[in-house]
Short mmCIF file of C-alpha atoms in Angstrom, two decimals:
data_model
loop_
_atom_site.label_atom_id
_atom_site.label_comp_id
_atom_site.label_asym_id
_atom_site.label_seq_id
_atom_site.Cartn_x
_atom_site.Cartn_y
_atom_site.Cartn_z
CA UNK L 366 21.34 114.69 -26.87
CA UNK L 367 24.18 117.41 -27.97
CA UNK L 368 23.48 120.60 -28.07
CA UNK L 369 26.26 121.73 -29.76
CA UNK L 370 25.65 122.70 -33.26
CA UNK L 371 25.66 121.12 -36.15
CA UNK L 372 28.77 122.10 -38.28
CA UNK L 373 28.21 120.47 -41.80
CA UNK L 374 25.74 123.54 -42.79
CA UNK L 375 27.76 126.30 -40.61
CA UNK L 376 29.23 129.27 -42.45
CA UNK L 377 33.00 129.53 -42.33
CA UNK L 378 34.40 132.27 -39.68
CA UNK L 379 36.27 133.93 -41.70
CA UNK L 380 33.10 134.89 -44.15
CA UNK L 381 31.33 135.76 -40.89
CA UNK L 382 33.71 138.46 -38.97
CA UNK L 383 36.67 139.24 -41.65
CA UNK L 384 35.08 140.46 -44.24
CA UNK L 385 35.83 143.59 -45.29
CA UNK L 386 32.91 145.65 -44.40
CA UNK L 387 33.86 144.25 -40.44
CA UNK L 388 37.58 145.08 -40.28
CA UNK L 389 37.25 148.14 -38.19
CA UNK L 390 35.21 146.09 -35.88
CA UNK L 391 37.63 143.41 -35.46
CA UNK L 392 40.26 146.44 -34.77
CA UNK L 393 38.07 147.52 -32.11
CA UNK L 394 37.46 144.55 -30.43
CA UNK L 395 41.48 143.77 -29.94
CA UNK L 396 41.71 147.45 -28.26
CA UNK L 397 38.93 147.07 -25.87
CA UNK L 398 39.55 145.69 -22.06
CA UNK L 399 39.46 142.17 -20.67
CA UNK L 400 35.89 141.72 -18.62
CA UNK L 401 36.66 141.29 -15.16
CA UNK L 402 36.99 137.26 -13.82
CA UNK L 403 33.73 136.20 -13.17
CA UNK L 404 31.57 137.45 -16.04
CA UNK L 405 29.30 135.74 -17.66
CA UNK L 406 28.50 137.32 -20.82
CA UNK L 407 32.02 138.28 -22.57
CA UNK L 408 30.46 140.87 -24.72
CA UNK L 409 28.84 143.10 -22.29
CA UNK L 410 32.31 145.21 -23.06
CA UNK L 411 31.08 145.87 -26.43
CA UNK L 412 29.12 148.32 -26.91
CA UNK L 413 25.58 147.95 -28.60
CA UNK L 414 26.98 149.39 -31.98
CA UNK L 415 29.40 147.29 -32.29
CA UNK L 416 26.71 144.42 -31.65
CA UNK L 417 24.87 145.16 -34.30
CA UNK L 418 27.30 145.74 -36.57
CA UNK L 419 27.78 142.49 -35.69
CA UNK L 420 24.37 140.92 -35.32
CA UNK L 421 23.42 142.78 -38.90
CA UNK L 422 25.80 140.29 -40.73
CA UNK L 423 24.19 136.82 -39.52
CA UNK L 424 22.55 135.00 -42.14
CA UNK L 425 18.44 135.18 -41.53
CA UNK L 426 19.51 137.46 -38.89
CA UNK L 427 15.77 139.15 -39.28
CA UNK L 428 13.51 135.69 -40.14
CA UNK L 429 15.75 133.48 -37.84
CA UNK L 430 16.12 134.73 -34.21
CA UNK L 431 17.67 132.14 -32.51
CA UNK L 432 20.48 134.76 -30.94
CA UNK L 433 17.79 136.97 -29.14
CA UNK L 434 17.69 134.04 -26.25
CA UNK L 435 20.77 134.43 -25.63
CA UNK L 436 19.57 137.09 -23.17
CA UNK L 437 17.57 140.50 -22.66
CA UNK L 438 20.27 142.98 -24.05
CA UNK L 439 20.31 140.90 -27.00
CA UNK L 440 16.83 140.35 -27.20
CA UNK L 441 16.36 143.83 -27.11
CA UNK L 442 19.19 144.45 -30.18
CA UNK L 443 17.17 142.02 -32.41
CA UNK L 444 14.45 144.16 -31.98
CA UNK L 445 16.44 146.63 -33.29
CA UNK L 446 17.09 144.90 -36.33
CA UNK L 447 13.76 143.41 -37.14
CA UNK L 448 12.23 145.17 -39.97
CA UNK L 449 9.45 142.56 -41.09
CA UNK L 450 6.54 141.47 -38.24
CA UNK L 451 3.42 140.59 -39.07
CA UNK L 452 0.64 140.99 -35.51
CA UNK L 453 -1.20 138.41 -34.76
CA UNK L 454 -2.63 140.08 -31.59
CA UNK L 455 -4.17 143.74 -31.40
CA UNK L 456 -3.52 144.99 -27.63
CA UNK L 457 0.68 144.49 -28.43
CA UNK L 458 0.16 147.35 -30.72
CA UNK L 459 -2.43 149.60 -28.80
CA UNK L 460 -1.00 149.22 -25.30
CA UNK L 461 2.72 150.52 -26.72
CA UNK L 462 4.32 147.44 -26.75
CA UNK L 463 5.13 147.18 -30.38
CA UNK L 464 6.79 150.46 -29.79
CA UNK L 465 9.56 149.48 -27.43
CA UNK L 466 10.04 145.96 -28.72
CA UNK L 467 10.09 147.00 -32.61
CA UNK L 468 10.86 150.66 -33.47
CA UNK L 469 12.89 150.03 -36.50
CA UNK L 470 9.75 148.02 -38.54
CA UNK L 471 9.52 149.08 -41.80
CA UNK L 472 6.77 146.14 -43.35
CA UNK L 473 3.62 145.58 -40.29
CA UNK L 474 1.50 143.28 -41.68
CA UNK L 475 -2.16 143.53 -38.86
CA UNK L 476 -4.74 141.49 -41.00
CA UNK L 477 -4.49 139.04 -38.98
CA UNK L 478 -4.65 140.62 -35.68
CA UNK L 479 -7.68 142.75 -36.77
CA UNK L 480 -10.03 140.12 -36.40
CA UNK L 481 -11.20 139.21 -32.70
CA UNK L 482 -9.27 135.58 -31.02
CA UNK L 483 -11.71 133.83 -30.09
CA UNK L 484 -11.33 131.07 -27.48
CA UNK L 485 -8.35 128.55 -28.41
CA UNK L 486 -10.03 126.33 -30.86
CA UNK L 487 -8.37 124.08 -33.47
CA UNK L 488 -10.16 125.04 -36.66
CA UNK L 489 -7.96 127.27 -38.68
CA UNK L 490 -9.20 129.33 -41.70
CA UNK L 491 -6.45 130.00 -44.21
CA UNK L 492 -6.62 131.72 -48.02
CA UNK L 493 -3.69 133.25 -48.78
CA UNK L 494 -1.39 135.04 -46.40
CA UNK L 495 -4.67 135.08 -44.20
CA UNK L 496 -4.98 132.71 -41.25
CA UNK L 497 -7.69 133.11 -38.67
CA UNK L 498 -9.08 130.84 -36.41
CA UNK L 499 -12.84 130.08 -35.41
CA UNK L 500 -15.29 128.82 -33.39
CA UNK L 501 -16.44 126.06 -34.51
CA UNK L 502 -20.42 127.64 -34.22
CA UNK L 503 -18.44 130.07 -36.77
CA UNK L 504 -17.47 127.47 -38.92
CA UNK L 505 -20.57 125.70 -39.33
CA UNK L 506 -22.83 128.61 -40.87
CA UNK L 507 -19.50 129.71 -43.57
CA UNK L 508 -21.84 128.40 -46.35
CA UNK L 509 -24.30 131.10 -45.39
CA UNK L 510 -22.67 134.47 -45.33
CA UNK L 511 -19.57 136.30 -44.60
CA UNK L 512 -17.92 134.43 -41.17
CA UNK L 513 -15.67 136.68 -40.35
CA UNK L 514 -17.78 140.10 -40.33
CA UNK L 515 -18.63 139.40 -36.84
CA UNK L 516 -14.50 139.12 -36.16
CA UNK L 517 -13.54 142.41 -37.02
CA UNK L 518 -12.45 144.53 -34.67
CA UNK L 519 -14.03 148.24 -34.27
CA UNK L 520 -12.79 150.95 -36.09
CA UNK L 521 -12.02 153.07 -33.29
CA UNK L 522 -9.86 150.10 -31.83
CA UNK L 523 -8.42 149.65 -35.55
CA UNK L 524 -8.02 153.69 -35.40
CA UNK L 525 -6.36 153.59 -32.19
CA UNK L 526 -3.72 150.81 -33.07
CA UNK L 527 -2.87 153.15 -36.31
CA UNK L 528 -2.26 155.96 -34.64
CA UNK L 529 -0.17 154.26 -32.07
CA UNK L 530 1.72 152.99 -35.04
CA UNK L 531 2.55 155.79 -36.40
CA UNK L 532 4.32 157.29 -33.64
CA UNK L 533 6.34 154.75 -33.63
CA UNK L 534 7.46 153.63 -36.65
CA UNK L 535 7.97 156.68 -39.09
CA UNK L 536 10.15 154.56 -41.61
CA UNK L 537 7.58 152.41 -42.98
CA UNK L 538 7.10 150.97 -46.33
CA UNK L 539 4.71 148.16 -46.46
CA UNK L 540 1.58 148.35 -44.17
CA UNK L 541 -1.50 146.03 -44.36
CA UNK L 542 -4.59 145.64 -42.36
CA UNK L 543 -8.67 145.36 -42.61
CA UNK L 544 -11.27 147.54 -42.53
CA UNK L 545 -9.23 151.07 -42.31
CA UNK L 546 -11.08 154.37 -42.17
CA UNK L 547 -10.13 158.04 -42.47
CA UNK L 548 -9.01 158.66 -40.17
CA UNK L 549 -6.50 156.01 -39.22
CA UNK L 550 -5.51 156.08 -42.68
CA UNK L 551 -4.60 160.08 -42.51
CA UNK L 552 -2.78 159.74 -39.45
CA UNK L 553 -0.39 157.16 -41.21
CA UNK L 554 0.38 158.87 -44.09
CA UNK L 555 1.49 162.02 -42.12
CA UNK L 556 4.02 160.60 -39.72
CA UNK L 557 4.96 157.50 -42.63
CA UNK L 558 6.02 160.02 -45.59
CA UNK L 559 8.52 156.53 -47.08
CA UNK L 560 5.23 154.30 -47.64
CA UNK L 561 5.58 152.91 -50.63
CA UNK L 562 3.15 149.79 -50.32
CA UNK L 563 -0.32 149.47 -48.98
CA UNK L 564 -2.92 146.63 -48.81
CA UNK L 565 -6.43 147.17 -47.35
CA UNK L 566 -8.95 144.80 -46.40
CA UNK L 567 -12.36 145.23 -46.09
CA UNK L 568 -12.12 149.08 -47.82
CA UNK L 569 -15.05 150.71 -49.12
CA UNK L 570 -14.95 154.31 -51.23
CA UNK L 571 -15.19 156.31 -47.56
CA UNK L 572 -12.28 155.02 -46.01
CA UNK L 573 -10.07 155.63 -49.40
CA UNK L 574 -10.19 159.29 -49.16
CA UNK L 575 -7.36 159.16 -46.54
CA UNK L 576 -5.03 157.47 -49.05
CA UNK L 577 -4.67 160.85 -51.47
CA UNK L 578 -1.92 161.66 -47.85
CA UNK L 579 0.69 158.48 -49.14
CA UNK L 580 2.88 160.91 -51.03
CA UNK L 581 4.69 158.12 -52.43
CA UNK L 582 2.46 155.45 -52.62
CA UNK L 583 3.29 152.65 -55.58
CA UNK L 584 1.97 149.47 -54.49
CA UNK L 585 -1.83 149.37 -54.01
CA UNK L 586 -3.73 146.12 -53.14
CA UNK L 587 -7.78 146.88 -52.48
CA UNK L 588 -9.50 144.16 -51.66
CA UNK L 589 -13.07 145.53 -50.77
CA UNK L 590 -15.26 141.97 -50.66
CA UNK L 591 -14.76 138.08 -50.72
CA UNK L 592 -17.35 135.44 -51.01
CA UNK L 593 -18.05 133.97 -47.70
CA UNK L 594 -15.01 135.45 -45.62
CA UNK L 595 -16.22 140.01 -45.30
CA UNK L 596 -17.86 142.30 -46.69
CA UNK L 597 -17.66 146.45 -46.91
CA UNK L 598 -19.82 147.31 -44.48
CA UNK L 599 -19.09 147.94 -41.02
CA UNK L 600 -19.60 146.03 -37.81
CA UNK L 601 -20.51 148.67 -35.45
CA UNK L 602 -23.81 149.62 -36.88
CA UNK L 603 -22.21 153.66 -36.84
CA UNK L 604 -22.31 154.45 -40.05
CA UNK L 605 -25.50 153.33 -42.37
CA UNK L 606 -24.53 155.58 -45.51
CA UNK L 607 -21.55 153.85 -45.89
CA UNK L 608 -21.48 151.31 -49.40
CA UNK L 609 -20.90 147.87 -49.38
CA UNK L 610 -17.63 147.89 -51.58
CA UNK L 611 -15.18 149.01 -53.98
CA UNK L 612 -16.94 151.61 -56.70
CA UNK L 613 -17.02 154.26 -59.50
CA UNK L 614 -16.06 156.27 -56.71
CA UNK L 615 -13.53 154.68 -54.81
CA UNK L 616 -11.71 154.05 -57.71
CA UNK L 617 -11.86 157.62 -58.91
CA UNK L 618 -10.17 158.61 -55.23
CA UNK L 619 -7.65 156.40 -55.68
CA UNK L 620 -6.64 157.66 -59.36
CA UNK L 621 -6.73 161.33 -58.17
CA UNK L 622 -4.92 160.91 -55.32
CA UNK L 623 -2.15 158.36 -56.14
CA UNK L 624 -0.76 159.27 -59.51
CA UNK L 625 2.63 158.28 -58.44
CA UNK L 626 1.13 154.35 -58.85
CA UNK L 627 3.77 151.23 -60.29
CA UNK L 628 1.26 148.07 -59.82
CA UNK L 629 -2.93 148.04 -58.67
CA UNK L 630 -4.80 144.79 -56.89
CA UNK L 631 -7.97 145.02 -57.68
CA UNK L 632 -10.07 142.15 -55.73
CA UNK L 633 -13.30 142.06 -55.50
CA UNK L 634 -14.24 145.50 -56.10
CA UNK L 635 -17.09 146.65 -58.34
CA UNK L 636 -16.46 149.79 -61.10
CA UNK L 637 -17.26 150.19 -64.63
CA UNK L 638 -15.76 152.09 -67.50
CA UNK L 639 -15.42 155.11 -65.73
CA UNK L 640 -13.38 153.47 -62.84
CA UNK L 641 -10.62 152.36 -64.99
CA UNK L 642 -11.01 154.86 -67.00
CA UNK L 643 -9.79 157.45 -64.08
CA UNK L 644 -7.08 155.10 -63.19
CA UNK L 645 -6.08 154.74 -66.17
CA UNK L 646 -5.95 158.72 -67.59
CA UNK L 647 -4.48 159.91 -63.96
CA UNK L 648 -2.14 157.12 -63.34
CA UNK L 649 0.27 157.45 -65.96
CA UNK L 650 3.11 155.41 -64.51
CA UNK L 651 0.84 152.75 -63.35
CA UNK L 652 2.68 149.47 -64.82
CA UNK L 653 0.71 146.35 -63.28
CA UNK L 654 -2.65 146.56 -63.17
CA UNK L 655 -4.03 142.67 -61.17
CA UNK L 656 -7.80 142.19 -61.33
CA UNK L 657 -9.57 139.19 -59.15
CA UNK L 658 -13.52 137.76 -58.43
CA UNK L 659 -14.56 141.31 -60.46
CA UNK L 660 -18.29 142.55 -59.89
CA UNK L 661 -17.44 144.93 -62.59
CA UNK L 662 -20.37 146.25 -65.25
CA UNK L 663 -20.40 145.84 -68.40
CA UNK L 664 -18.12 147.94 -70.68
CA UNK L 665 -14.53 147.74 -68.38
CA UNK L 666 -12.56 146.26 -70.93
CA UNK L 667 -12.60 149.32 -72.78
CA UNK L 668 -11.21 151.94 -70.98
CA UNK L 669 -8.07 149.75 -70.75
CA UNK L 670 -7.03 151.36 -73.23
CA UNK L 671 -6.27 154.72 -71.49
CA UNK L 672 -3.87 153.22 -69.67
CA UNK L 673 -0.79 154.11 -71.58
CA UNK L 674 2.28 152.32 -69.96
CA UNK L 675 0.34 149.49 -68.76
CA UNK L 676 2.73 147.09 -69.23
CA UNK L 677 0.83 143.84 -67.39
CA UNK L 678 -2.70 142.85 -66.93
CA UNK L 679 -3.77 139.92 -64.61
CA UNK L 680 -6.81 138.17 -64.30
CA UNK L 681 -7.80 136.14 -61.63
CA UNK L 682 -10.43 134.13 -60.45
CA UNK L 683 -13.05 135.64 -62.54
CA UNK L 684 -16.31 134.78 -63.09
CA UNK L 685 -17.15 136.47 -66.50
CA UNK L 686 -14.72 138.97 -68.49
CA UNK L 687 -17.07 141.51 -69.12
CA UNK L 688 -20.55 141.05 -69.51
CA UNK L 689 -20.87 143.32 -72.92
CA UNK L 690 -18.14 145.12 -74.21
CA UNK L 691 -20.25 146.95 -76.66
CA UNK L 692 -18.73 147.04 -80.38
CA UNK L 693 -15.33 145.77 -80.89
CA UNK L 694 -14.71 148.39 -83.71
CA UNK L 695 -14.98 150.78 -80.97
CA UNK L 696 -12.41 149.10 -78.94
CA UNK L 697 -8.88 151.00 -78.32
CA UNK L 698 -5.52 148.92 -77.97
CA UNK L 699 -2.83 148.94 -74.72
CA UNK L 700 0.29 149.90 -77.17
CA UNK L 701 2.93 149.05 -74.30
CA UNK L 702 1.37 146.05 -73.36
CA UNK L 703 3.71 142.91 -72.88
CA UNK L 704 2.23 140.46 -70.44
CA UNK L 705 -1.04 139.13 -69.77
CA UNK L 706 -1.99 136.71 -67.62
CA UNK L 707 -5.59 134.55 -67.00
CA UNK L 708 -5.49 132.63 -64.13
CA UNK L 709 -8.68 129.82 -63.00
CA UNK L 710 -10.44 132.02 -65.20
CA UNK L 711 -14.49 131.35 -67.06
CA UNK L 712 -13.38 131.62 -70.51
CA UNK L 713 -16.76 130.37 -71.91
CA UNK L 714 -17.26 134.20 -72.90
CA UNK L 715 -15.85 134.32 -76.54
CA UNK L 716 -16.92 138.02 -77.29
CA UNK L 717 -15.72 139.07 -73.85
CA UNK L 718 -12.33 137.40 -74.47
CA UNK L 719 -12.14 138.47 -78.02
CA UNK L 720 -12.26 142.23 -76.96
CA UNK L 721 -10.03 141.60 -74.36
CA UNK L 722 -7.66 140.00 -76.78
CA UNK L 723 -8.04 143.01 -79.05
CA UNK L 724 -7.28 145.27 -76.62
CA UNK L 725 -4.15 143.39 -75.47
CA UNK L 726 -3.47 142.86 -79.14
CA UNK L 727 0.36 144.10 -78.71
CA UNK L 728 1.16 141.46 -75.52
CA UNK L 729 4.51 139.23 -76.15
CA UNK L 730 3.43 136.56 -73.05
CA UNK L 731 -0.13 135.21 -72.99
CA UNK L 732 -0.59 132.63 -69.83
CA UNK L 733 -3.49 130.46 -69.19
CA UNK L 734 -3.79 128.67 -66.04
CA UNK L 735 -6.38 126.60 -65.22
CA UNK L 736 -8.87 128.31 -67.05
CA UNK L 737 -12.53 126.85 -67.64
CA UNK L 738 -13.39 126.77 -71.59
CA UNK L 739 -10.49 127.32 -73.25
CA UNK L 740 -11.25 124.92 -76.37
CA UNK L 741 -10.12 124.48 -80.06
CA UNK L 742 -12.43 127.81 -81.25
CA UNK L 743 -11.61 130.07 -78.32
CA UNK L 744 -8.11 129.20 -77.90
CA UNK L 745 -8.25 130.45 -81.68
CA UNK L 746 -9.42 133.99 -80.99
CA UNK L 747 -5.97 134.07 -79.79
CA UNK L 748 -4.41 135.05 -84.19
CA UNK L 749 -5.10 138.30 -83.39
CA UNK L 750 -2.03 138.45 -80.72
CA UNK L 751 0.44 138.56 -83.78
CA UNK L 752 3.22 139.09 -81.97
CA UNK L 753 3.60 136.78 -79.67
CA UNK L 754 7.20 135.70 -78.17
CA UNK L 755 5.89 133.20 -75.11
CA UNK L 756 3.23 130.61 -74.44
CA UNK L 757 1.93 129.10 -71.10
CA UNK L 758 -0.29 126.47 -71.01
CA UNK L 759 -1.43 124.76 -68.22
CA UNK L 760 -4.58 122.38 -66.62
CA UNK L 761 -6.25 123.35 -70.06
CA UNK L 762 -7.90 120.31 -70.35
CA UNK L 763 -10.38 120.64 -73.02
CA UNK L 764 -7.62 121.79 -75.24
CA UNK L 765 -6.47 119.18 -78.16
CA UNK L 766 -3.05 119.20 -80.08
CA UNK L 767 -4.32 120.40 -83.30
CA UNK L 768 -6.10 123.39 -82.20
CA UNK L 769 -2.95 124.38 -80.55
CA UNK L 770 -0.86 123.74 -83.77
CA UNK L 771 -3.54 125.35 -86.08
CA UNK L 772 -2.27 128.91 -83.72
CA UNK L 773 0.87 128.72 -82.55
CA UNK L 774 2.28 128.14 -86.62
CA UNK L 775 0.82 131.66 -87.52
CA UNK L 776 3.08 133.42 -84.73
CA UNK L 777 6.50 133.83 -86.21
CA UNK L 778 8.47 135.04 -83.54
CA UNK L 779 7.48 132.81 -80.90
CA UNK L 780 10.29 131.40 -79.00
CA UNK L 781 9.08 130.01 -75.87
CA UNK L 782 6.46 127.36 -75.00
CA UNK L 783 5.12 125.68 -71.93
CA UNK L 784 2.86 123.01 -72.40
CA UNK L 785 2.10 121.63 -68.62
CA UNK L 786 -1.01 119.01 -67.86
CA UNK L 787 -3.34 119.66 -70.48
CA UNK L 788 -4.81 116.26 -71.26
CA UNK L 789 -6.20 116.43 -74.33
CA UNK L 790 -2.95 117.47 -76.26
CA UNK L 791 -1.18 113.75 -76.95
CA UNK L 792 2.50 113.07 -77.81
CA UNK L 793 1.52 110.66 -80.62
CA UNK L 794 -0.62 113.84 -82.07
CA UNK L 795 2.36 115.75 -82.82
CA UNK L 796 2.74 116.28 -86.74
CA UNK L 797 6.10 116.79 -88.56
CA UNK L 798 4.98 120.70 -88.97
CA UNK L 799 5.13 121.11 -84.66
CA UNK L 800 8.11 119.12 -84.91
CA UNK L 801 10.10 121.34 -86.90
CA UNK L 802 8.29 124.55 -84.88
CA UNK L 803 9.96 122.70 -81.57
CA UNK L 804 13.02 122.38 -82.78
CA UNK L 805 13.35 126.04 -83.58
CA UNK L 806 12.61 127.56 -79.99
CA UNK L 807 14.84 128.77 -77.52
CA UNK L 808 12.93 127.48 -74.92
CA UNK L 809 9.96 124.31 -74.26
CA UNK L 810 8.33 122.82 -71.76
CA UNK L 811 6.48 119.68 -72.97
CA UNK L 812 4.52 117.84 -70.35
CA UNK L 813 0.76 117.74 -71.77
CA UNK L 814 -0.07 114.59 -70.33
CA UNK L 815 0.91 113.25 -66.98
CA UNK L 816 -0.21 109.97 -67.52
CA UNK L 817 1.61 108.96 -71.08
CA UNK L 818 4.35 110.82 -69.22
CA UNK L 819 4.71 108.57 -66.20
CA UNK L 820 3.97 105.28 -68.51
CA UNK L 821 7.21 106.54 -70.38
CA UNK L 822 9.24 106.79 -68.13
CA UNK L 823 8.28 103.29 -66.29
CA UNK L 824 8.13 101.58 -69.27
CA UNK L 825 10.32 98.30 -68.90
CA UNK L 826 11.18 98.54 -64.90
CA UNK L 827 8.37 96.34 -63.93
CA UNK L 828 6.68 99.31 -61.86
CA UNK L 829 2.57 99.07 -62.27
CA UNK L 830 2.56 95.18 -63.50
CA UNK L 831 3.14 93.16 -60.08
CA UNK L 832 0.25 94.53 -58.47
CA UNK L 833 -2.17 93.87 -61.69
CA UNK L 834 -0.56 89.91 -61.25
CA UNK L 835 -1.02 90.08 -57.17
CA UNK L 836 -5.22 90.99 -57.66
CA UNK L 837 -5.76 88.31 -60.05
CA UNK L 838 -4.11 86.02 -58.41
CA UNK L 839 -6.14 86.66 -55.67
CA UNK L 840 -9.41 86.32 -57.60
CA UNK L 841 -8.42 83.86 -59.13
CA UNK L 842 -7.90 81.83 -55.78
CA UNK L 843 -11.34 83.44 -54.71
CA UNK L 844 -12.73 81.70 -57.78
CA UNK L 845 -12.26 78.59 -56.55
CA UNK L 846 -12.74 78.44 -53.10
CA UNK L 847 -17.00 79.69 -54.19
CA UNK L 848 -16.55 76.39 -57.01
CA UNK L 849 -15.13 74.36 -53.64
CA UNK L 850 -18.41 75.75 -51.90
#
């Protein structure tokens, strides 16, 4: 087995050593005294600053720390260069070893470590970026309740770890954690003035009081509860007055404390017109709002008109949009909205979809991805958005070619169209008017029926027919054997 590195994918040494920013480093290396004979490490005479300058220029120096295995000194230097970390073991933080090993962290993901690790098991629960090992007894009860609630660390342990993190990493820019309380977040807010992105899982209204201390916070992600995984009530049982989720109280606290927010994501949160309205009135810089699997009360869609600078609205995994949006004539309009994204949403309630599209009637881009209930009549409501320039459809199996044509022919500003995996839209049903529109578009991605596309690509190759002849021959031989018998 060869231990020499591959030279095919290696970057030239000239690019690594003789680019202009490192000319002074090369000059100093030429004037350094030669190491004494018998020295195993030829870089022992180089200072830490020179080695840090060289290692920082290596490709993928943060995500691929192979050089940290050279010696203990290089391992320590790698820790000083490391900027991002996903913590898997909470005692590594609470014991102070993280401060010694990675003193220059800017991005800390503490979510995996906030769950008490069970004994080594082969079962791992994964959801998006969350990956937690589960004991078989806990995994067996996954369908009966919140399986991760018993695994969440006590809040005292989490607060102690946050105080240790605040003392050793004052340059943090991003932080993600689970079930944090006010004192723990307050210690981070006092020490980490440059924090710009905060992600809180299993949070409630009381835990958001300290969020107002982050003066430079621009991106906030709040995950109140996730069905089947965890809820909002603490596990230690000492705070019986805490709410089980995020309601209008928490949204109002965030609105008055984080007035420089640019992006806000609410997942599994409760609320209503008052909470969304407070966000819109008190956060004038808010440009992107994401709502995932909400439990909001009726009328919250009408409060979107208070978001005067909103550019992007994204709904993901929502079982309903709005139970009762109210009279359509009383709805306002988001004047600056440009992009509306609906992913894995239930769209069978046409009244709530109509209200949402009226509030977002000024959009330029609409995305429907894997949405249920988007038939021809429901899709026809989008005609009220007359300034559409980009339309993306994926996984909309109820929409037909005629339903698509009746809408997009009314949009005079349409420039880009993407249709993917919409099996009821057929190439054979494209009319001359629709073909003329396609020829005038700047961008067209037309793959509505994957089955017909596969048949067209395999036409004349003979692929897909040999198996049929084989099975037909086998069936004939079997029939003859029965006749002989």
